Coordinates of C-alpha atoms in Angstrom, one line a residue:
X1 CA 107.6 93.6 69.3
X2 CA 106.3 91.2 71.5
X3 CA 103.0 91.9 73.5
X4 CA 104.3 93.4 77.0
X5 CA 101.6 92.3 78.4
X6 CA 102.8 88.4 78.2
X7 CA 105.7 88.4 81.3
X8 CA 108.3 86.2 80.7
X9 CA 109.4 83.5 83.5
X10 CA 111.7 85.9 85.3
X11 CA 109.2 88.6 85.5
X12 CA 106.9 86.5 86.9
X13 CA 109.7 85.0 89.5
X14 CA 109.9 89.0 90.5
X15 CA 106.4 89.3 90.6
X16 CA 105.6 86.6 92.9
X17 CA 108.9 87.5 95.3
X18 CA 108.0 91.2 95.5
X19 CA 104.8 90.0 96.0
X20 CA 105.0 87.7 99.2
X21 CA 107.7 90.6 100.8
X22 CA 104.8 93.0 100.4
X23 CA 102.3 90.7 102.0
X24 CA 104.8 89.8 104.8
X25 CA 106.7 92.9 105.7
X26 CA 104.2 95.5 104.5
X27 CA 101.0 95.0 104.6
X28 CA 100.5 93.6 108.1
X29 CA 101.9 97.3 109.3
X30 CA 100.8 99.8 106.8
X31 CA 97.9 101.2 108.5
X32 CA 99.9 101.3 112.1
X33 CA 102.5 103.2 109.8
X34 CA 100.2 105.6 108.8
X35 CA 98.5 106.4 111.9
X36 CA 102.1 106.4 113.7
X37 CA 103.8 108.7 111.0
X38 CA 106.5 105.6 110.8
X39 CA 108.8 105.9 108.1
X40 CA 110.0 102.2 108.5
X41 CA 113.7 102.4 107.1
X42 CA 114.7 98.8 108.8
X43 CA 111.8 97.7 106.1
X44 CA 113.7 99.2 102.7
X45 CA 116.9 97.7 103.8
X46 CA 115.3 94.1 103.9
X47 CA 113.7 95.5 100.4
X48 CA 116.9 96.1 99.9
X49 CA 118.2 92.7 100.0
X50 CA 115.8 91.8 97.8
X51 CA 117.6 93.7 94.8
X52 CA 114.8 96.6 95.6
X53 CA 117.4 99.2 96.3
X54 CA 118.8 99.7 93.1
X55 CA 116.4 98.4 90.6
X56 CA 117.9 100.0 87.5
X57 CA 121.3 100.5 88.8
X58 CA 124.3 98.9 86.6
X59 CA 125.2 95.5 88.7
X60 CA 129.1 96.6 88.9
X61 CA 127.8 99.3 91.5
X62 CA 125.9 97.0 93.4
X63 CA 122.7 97.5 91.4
X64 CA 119.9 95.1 90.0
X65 CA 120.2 96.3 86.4
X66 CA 116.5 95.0 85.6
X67 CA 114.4 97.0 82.7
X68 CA 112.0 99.7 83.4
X69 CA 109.2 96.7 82.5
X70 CA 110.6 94.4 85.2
X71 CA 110.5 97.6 87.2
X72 CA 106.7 98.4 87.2
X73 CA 106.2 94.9 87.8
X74 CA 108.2 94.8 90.9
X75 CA 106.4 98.3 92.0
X76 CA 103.4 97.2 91.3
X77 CA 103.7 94.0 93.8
X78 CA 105.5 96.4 96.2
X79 CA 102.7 98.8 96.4
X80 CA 100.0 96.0 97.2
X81 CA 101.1 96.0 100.5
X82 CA 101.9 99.9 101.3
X83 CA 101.5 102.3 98.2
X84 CA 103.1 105.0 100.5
X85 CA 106.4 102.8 101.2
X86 CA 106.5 101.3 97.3
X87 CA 106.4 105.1 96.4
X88 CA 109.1 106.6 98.4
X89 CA 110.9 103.4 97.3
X90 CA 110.3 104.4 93.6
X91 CA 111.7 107.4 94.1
X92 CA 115.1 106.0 95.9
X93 CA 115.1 104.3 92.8
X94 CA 114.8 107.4 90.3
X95 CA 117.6 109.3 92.4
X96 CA 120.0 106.5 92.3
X97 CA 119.3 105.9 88.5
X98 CA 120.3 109.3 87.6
X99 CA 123.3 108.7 89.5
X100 CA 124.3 105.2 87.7
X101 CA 123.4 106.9 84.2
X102 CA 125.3 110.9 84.7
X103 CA 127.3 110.2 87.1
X104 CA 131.2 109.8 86.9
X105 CA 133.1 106.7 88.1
X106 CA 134.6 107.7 91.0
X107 CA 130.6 109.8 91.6
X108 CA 129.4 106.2 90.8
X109 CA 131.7 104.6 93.4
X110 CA 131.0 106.7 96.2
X111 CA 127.0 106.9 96.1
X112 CA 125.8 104.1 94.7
X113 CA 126.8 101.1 97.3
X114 CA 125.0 102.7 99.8
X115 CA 121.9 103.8 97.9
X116 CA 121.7 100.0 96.1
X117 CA 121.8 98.4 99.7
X118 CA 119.1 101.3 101.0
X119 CA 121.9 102.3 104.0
X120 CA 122.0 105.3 102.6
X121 CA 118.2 107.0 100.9
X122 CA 118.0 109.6 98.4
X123 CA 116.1 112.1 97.9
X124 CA 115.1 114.2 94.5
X125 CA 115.0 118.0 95.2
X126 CA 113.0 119.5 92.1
X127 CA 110.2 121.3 93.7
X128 CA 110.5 125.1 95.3
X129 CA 107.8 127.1 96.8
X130 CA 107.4 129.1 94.0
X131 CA 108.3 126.4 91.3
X132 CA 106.3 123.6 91.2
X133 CA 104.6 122.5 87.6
X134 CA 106.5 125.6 86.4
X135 CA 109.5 123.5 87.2
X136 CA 112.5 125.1 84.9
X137 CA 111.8 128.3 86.9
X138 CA 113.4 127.0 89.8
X139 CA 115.0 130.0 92.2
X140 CA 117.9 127.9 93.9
X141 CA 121.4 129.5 92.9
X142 CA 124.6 127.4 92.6
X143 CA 127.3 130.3 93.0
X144 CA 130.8 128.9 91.5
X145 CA 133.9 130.4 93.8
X146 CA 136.8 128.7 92.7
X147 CA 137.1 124.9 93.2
X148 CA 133.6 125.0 95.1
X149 CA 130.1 125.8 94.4
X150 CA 127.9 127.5 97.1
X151 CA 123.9 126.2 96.8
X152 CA 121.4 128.8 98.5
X153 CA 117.3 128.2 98.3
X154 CA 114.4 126.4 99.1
X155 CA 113.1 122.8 98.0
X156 CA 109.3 121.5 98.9
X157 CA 107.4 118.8 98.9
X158 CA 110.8 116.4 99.2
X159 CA 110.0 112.4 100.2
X160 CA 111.7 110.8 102.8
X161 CA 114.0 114.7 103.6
X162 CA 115.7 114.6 106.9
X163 CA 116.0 111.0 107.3
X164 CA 117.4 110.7 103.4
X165 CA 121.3 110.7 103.2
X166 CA 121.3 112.0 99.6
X167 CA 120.0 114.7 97.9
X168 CA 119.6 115.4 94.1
X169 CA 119.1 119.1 94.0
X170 CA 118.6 121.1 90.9
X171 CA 119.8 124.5 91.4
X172 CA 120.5 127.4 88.8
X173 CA 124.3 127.9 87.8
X174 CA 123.3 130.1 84.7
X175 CA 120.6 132.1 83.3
X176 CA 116.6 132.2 83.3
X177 CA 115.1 129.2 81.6
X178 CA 116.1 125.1 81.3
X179 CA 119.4 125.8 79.8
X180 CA 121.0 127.5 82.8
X181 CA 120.2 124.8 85.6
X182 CA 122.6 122.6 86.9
X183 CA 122.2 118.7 88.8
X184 CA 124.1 118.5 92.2
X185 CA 124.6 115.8 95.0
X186 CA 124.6 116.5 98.3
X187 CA 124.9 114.9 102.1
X188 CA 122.5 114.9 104.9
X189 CA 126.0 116.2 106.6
X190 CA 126.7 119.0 104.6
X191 CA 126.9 122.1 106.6
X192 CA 124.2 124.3 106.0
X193 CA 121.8 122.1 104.6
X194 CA 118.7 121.6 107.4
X195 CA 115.3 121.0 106.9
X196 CA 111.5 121.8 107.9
X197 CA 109.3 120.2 109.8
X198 CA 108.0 117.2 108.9
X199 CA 104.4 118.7 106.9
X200 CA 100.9 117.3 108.6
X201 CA 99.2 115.4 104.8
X202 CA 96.3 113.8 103.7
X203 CA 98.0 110.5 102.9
X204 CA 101.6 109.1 102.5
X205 CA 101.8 109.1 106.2
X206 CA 104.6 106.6 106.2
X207 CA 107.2 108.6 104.5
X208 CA 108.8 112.0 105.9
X209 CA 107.5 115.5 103.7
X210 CA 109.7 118.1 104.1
X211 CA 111.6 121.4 103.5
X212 CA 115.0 121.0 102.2
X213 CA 116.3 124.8 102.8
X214 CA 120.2 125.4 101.5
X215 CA 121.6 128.2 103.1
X216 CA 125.5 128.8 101.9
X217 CA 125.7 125.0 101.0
X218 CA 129.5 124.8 99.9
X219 CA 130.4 121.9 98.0
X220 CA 133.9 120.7 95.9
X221 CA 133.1 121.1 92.3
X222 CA 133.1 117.0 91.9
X223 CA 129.3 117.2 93.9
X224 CA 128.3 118.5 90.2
X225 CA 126.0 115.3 88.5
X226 CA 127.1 115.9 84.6
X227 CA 127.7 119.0 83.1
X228 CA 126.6 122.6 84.0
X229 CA 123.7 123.6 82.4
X230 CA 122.5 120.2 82.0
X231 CA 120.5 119.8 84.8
X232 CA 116.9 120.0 83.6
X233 CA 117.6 117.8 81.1
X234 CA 118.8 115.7 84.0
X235 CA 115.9 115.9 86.0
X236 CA 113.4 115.0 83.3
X237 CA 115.2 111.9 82.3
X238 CA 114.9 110.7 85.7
X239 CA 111.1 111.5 85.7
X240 CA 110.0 109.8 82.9
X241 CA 110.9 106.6 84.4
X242 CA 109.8 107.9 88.0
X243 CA 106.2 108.4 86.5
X244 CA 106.0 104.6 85.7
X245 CA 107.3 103.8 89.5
X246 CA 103.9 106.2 90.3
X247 CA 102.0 104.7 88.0
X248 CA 102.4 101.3 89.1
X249 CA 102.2 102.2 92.8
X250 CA 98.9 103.3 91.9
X251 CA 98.1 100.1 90.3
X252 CA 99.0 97.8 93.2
X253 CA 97.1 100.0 95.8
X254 CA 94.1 99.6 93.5
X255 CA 94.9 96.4 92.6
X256 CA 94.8 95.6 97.1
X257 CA 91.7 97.5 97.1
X258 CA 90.0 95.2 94.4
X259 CA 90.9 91.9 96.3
X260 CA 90.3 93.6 99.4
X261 CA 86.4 94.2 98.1
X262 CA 86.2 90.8 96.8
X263 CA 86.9 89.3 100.0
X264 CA 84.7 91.7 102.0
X265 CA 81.6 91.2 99.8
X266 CA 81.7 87.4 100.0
X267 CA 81.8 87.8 103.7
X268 CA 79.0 89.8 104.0
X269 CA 74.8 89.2 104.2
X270 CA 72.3 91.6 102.7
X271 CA 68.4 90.4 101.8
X272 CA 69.5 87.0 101.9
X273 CA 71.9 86.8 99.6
X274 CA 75.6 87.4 99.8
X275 CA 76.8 90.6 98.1
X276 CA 79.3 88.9 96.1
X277 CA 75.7 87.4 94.2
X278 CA 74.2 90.2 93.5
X279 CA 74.9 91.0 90.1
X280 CA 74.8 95.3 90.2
X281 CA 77.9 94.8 92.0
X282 CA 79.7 92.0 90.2
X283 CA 79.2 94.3 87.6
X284 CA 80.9 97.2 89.3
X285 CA 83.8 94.6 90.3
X286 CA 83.9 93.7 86.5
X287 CA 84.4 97.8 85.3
X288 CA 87.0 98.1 88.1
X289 CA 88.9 95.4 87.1
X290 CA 88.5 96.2 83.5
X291 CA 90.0 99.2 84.2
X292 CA 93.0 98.1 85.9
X293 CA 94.0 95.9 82.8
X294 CA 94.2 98.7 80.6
X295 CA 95.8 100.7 82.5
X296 CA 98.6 97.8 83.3
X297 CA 98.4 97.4 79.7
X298 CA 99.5 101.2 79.0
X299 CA 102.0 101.6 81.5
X300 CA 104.3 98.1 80.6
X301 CA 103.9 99.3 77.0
X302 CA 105.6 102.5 78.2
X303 CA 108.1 100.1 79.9
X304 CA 108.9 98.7 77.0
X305 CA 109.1 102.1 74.9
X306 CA 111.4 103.5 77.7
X307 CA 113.3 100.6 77.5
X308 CA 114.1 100.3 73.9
X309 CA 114.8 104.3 73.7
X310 CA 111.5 104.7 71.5
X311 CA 111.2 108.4 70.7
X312 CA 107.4 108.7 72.1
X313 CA 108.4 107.4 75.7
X314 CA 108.4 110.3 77.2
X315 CA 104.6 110.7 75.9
X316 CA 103.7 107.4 76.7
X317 CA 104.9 107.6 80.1
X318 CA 103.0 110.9 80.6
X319 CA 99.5 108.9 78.8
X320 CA 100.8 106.1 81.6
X321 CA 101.0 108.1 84.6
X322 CA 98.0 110.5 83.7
X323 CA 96.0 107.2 83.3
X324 CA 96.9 105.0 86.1
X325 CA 96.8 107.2 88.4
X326 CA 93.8 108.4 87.7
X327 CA 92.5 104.9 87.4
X328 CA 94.1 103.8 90.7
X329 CA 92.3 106.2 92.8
X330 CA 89.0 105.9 90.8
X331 CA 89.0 102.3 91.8
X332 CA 90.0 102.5 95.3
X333 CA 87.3 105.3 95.7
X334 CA 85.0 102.9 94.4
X335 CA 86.1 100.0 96.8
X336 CA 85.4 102.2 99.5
X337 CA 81.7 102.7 98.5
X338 CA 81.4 98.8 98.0
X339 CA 82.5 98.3 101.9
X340 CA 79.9 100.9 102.8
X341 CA 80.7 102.4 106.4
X342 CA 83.1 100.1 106.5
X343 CA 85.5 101.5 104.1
X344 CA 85.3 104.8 106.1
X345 CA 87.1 103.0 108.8
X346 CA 91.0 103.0 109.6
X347 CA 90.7 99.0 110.2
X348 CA 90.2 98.0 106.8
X349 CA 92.8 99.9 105.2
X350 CA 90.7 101.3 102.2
X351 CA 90.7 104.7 103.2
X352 CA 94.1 104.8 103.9
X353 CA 94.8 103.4 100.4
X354 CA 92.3 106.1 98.9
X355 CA 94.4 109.2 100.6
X356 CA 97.7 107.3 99.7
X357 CA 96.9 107.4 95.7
X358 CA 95.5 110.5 95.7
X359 CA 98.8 112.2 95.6
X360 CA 99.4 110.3 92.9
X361 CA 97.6 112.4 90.4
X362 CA 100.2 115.5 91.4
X363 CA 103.4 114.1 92.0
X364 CA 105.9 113.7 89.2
X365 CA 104.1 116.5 87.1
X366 CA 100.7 116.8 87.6
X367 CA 98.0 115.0 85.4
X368 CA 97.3 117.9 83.8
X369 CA 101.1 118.7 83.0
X370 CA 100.9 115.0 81.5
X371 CA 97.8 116.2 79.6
X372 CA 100.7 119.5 78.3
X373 CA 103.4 116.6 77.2
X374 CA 101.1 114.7 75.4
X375 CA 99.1 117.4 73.6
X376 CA 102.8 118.9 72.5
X377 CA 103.2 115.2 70.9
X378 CA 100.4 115.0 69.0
X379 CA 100.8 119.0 67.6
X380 CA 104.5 119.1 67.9
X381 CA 103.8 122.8 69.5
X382 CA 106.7 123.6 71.3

């Protein structure tokens, strides 16, 4: 295996082009986004045109069809200029994978278009108010009556709900446990699908939080997304990859915070000297950067694992997640200290970063849920 580390000419191409989009169409808005509550979809559509859309989606359905390597590359560039915009994007991405890989032709045919060219946003609908980590007991009941299915329940926590055109709900066609939950798509249009207000967070400003609440959803039996009872596994297919797209969001927040500090201490003045001399925090620089290469490392060697179908990817993408995200907010925490008051302030768009990644640690299982996946690796306990 070659070292992942090493990107190959294309990757660097996608690098650099995800790169100046972020600097140009994200960055120059983020913190106006934030403060605003701006979910800027006129933004993913021109991400869209990039190829963004539909990263990992097969090119006859309008997809990209790039590796999940290329993939944390490009997220990585993305998040530079908005983690909060790079994320949601991310998670587009995972929905509209699961769609390429378990859906039919004619499923493949009718959602994909729209979701490659971002006119129409997906959603993933996991999470319930009482089933969170906990996730395969999930409360949401998929009644079969005849050539329908009728969806009753409560998501939380769901990115870009309301404005999102697709949802990927997991409800439970079967008995208690993994084995009896089923995948389903759904349309913003359905009757009986609404959602909750739009919830008042820390961070993530940019994208829409909300409720997905089902009530009576009926939907023709072709809305089913593989097979009954195969929903969970489903749904942590699509996660493992959606942890890297995390993971790599929280590298290229971190990785904005670190230039942002260098910048900002060889601007500034203290007992003579310029900060960017003084050699207590050149060293901190050095640790945060450190940092941030070992954690690339980890997650493009999960990449690569995911990508060649090794049998520890699902471990190494939980080691990736756990560690990059817990990396990407110790290092924009520690960018804030280095711009002193100044980091405290909206302006400089540190603190905004700080709250942004901080979600990262919970989202797409927990860090200690990734700490559960890869202690069952190394003990095979069940």
């Amino acid at each position: 295996m070659s070292a992942v580390h090493d990107l190959d000419q294309e990757q660097r191409a996608v690098a650099r082009a995800v790169r100046a989009f972020a600097d140009e169409h994200l960055a120059p808005h983020a913190v106006e986004w934030d403060q605003a509550k701006h979910f800027p979809v006129d933004v993913l559509r021109k991400a869209a045109d990039l190829g963004l859309g539909g990263v990992y989606v097969r090119e006859d359905a309008g997809g990209s069809e790039l590796t999940r390597l290329d993939g944390v590359v490009a997220f990585e560039a993305l998040a530079t200029g908005c983690p909060s915009i790079a994320a949601y994007l991310s998670i587009h991405n995972m929905v509209a994978w699961m769609v390429d890989r378990y859906g039919t032709d004619g499923q493949r045919r009718r959602w994909l278009p729209g979701l490659c060219a971002a006119e129409q946003l997906g959603s993933y609908c996991l999470t319930e108010p009482g089933a969170g980590s906990d996730a395969a007991a999930l409360s949401t009941r998929a009644r079969r009556d005849g050539d329908h299915y009728v969806l009753d329940g409560v998501k939380q926590f769901i990115s870009g709900a309301g404005t999102s055109r697709v949802y990927l709900v997991m409800a439970r066609t079967g008995g208690p446990g993994p084995r009896g939950i089923s995948a389903f798509l759904l349309d913003r249009e359905d009757p009986g699908l609404s959602f909750g207000p739009n919830e008042r967070k820390m961070g993530w400003n940019a994208q829409p939080t909300r409720q997905v609440v089902l009530d009576g959803v009926r939907l023709p039996a072709d809305r089913l997304l593989g097979t009954e009872g195969e929903g969970f596994r489903i749904a942590m297919s699509g996660l493992n990859g959606g942890r890297l797209g995390i993971a790599a969001c929280s590298l290229g927040g971190a990785q904005s915070a670190l230039e942002r500090t260098m910048t900002f201490l060889a601007e500034r003045e203290a007992f003579g000297t310029r900060l960017l001399h003084a050699q207590a925090l050149q060293f901190r620089l050095a640790d945060m950067a450190t940092e941030l290469e070992a954690a690339r490392a980890l997650v493009r060697r999960a990449a690569d694992a995911l990508d060649r179908g090794d049998a520890r990817a699902p471990q190494l993408c939980a080691m990736a997640k756990r560690h990059a995200t817990d990396t990407g907010f110790e290092v924009a925490d520690s960018a804030l200290q280095l711009h002193g008051g100044y980091g405290y302030l909206a302006e400089y768009g540190i603190e905004k970063i700080v709250r942004d990644l901080r979600v990262h640690q919970i989202l797409e299982g927990t860090n200690e849920i990734m700490r559960v996946i890869v202690a069952r690796g190394l003990t095979g306990a069940a």
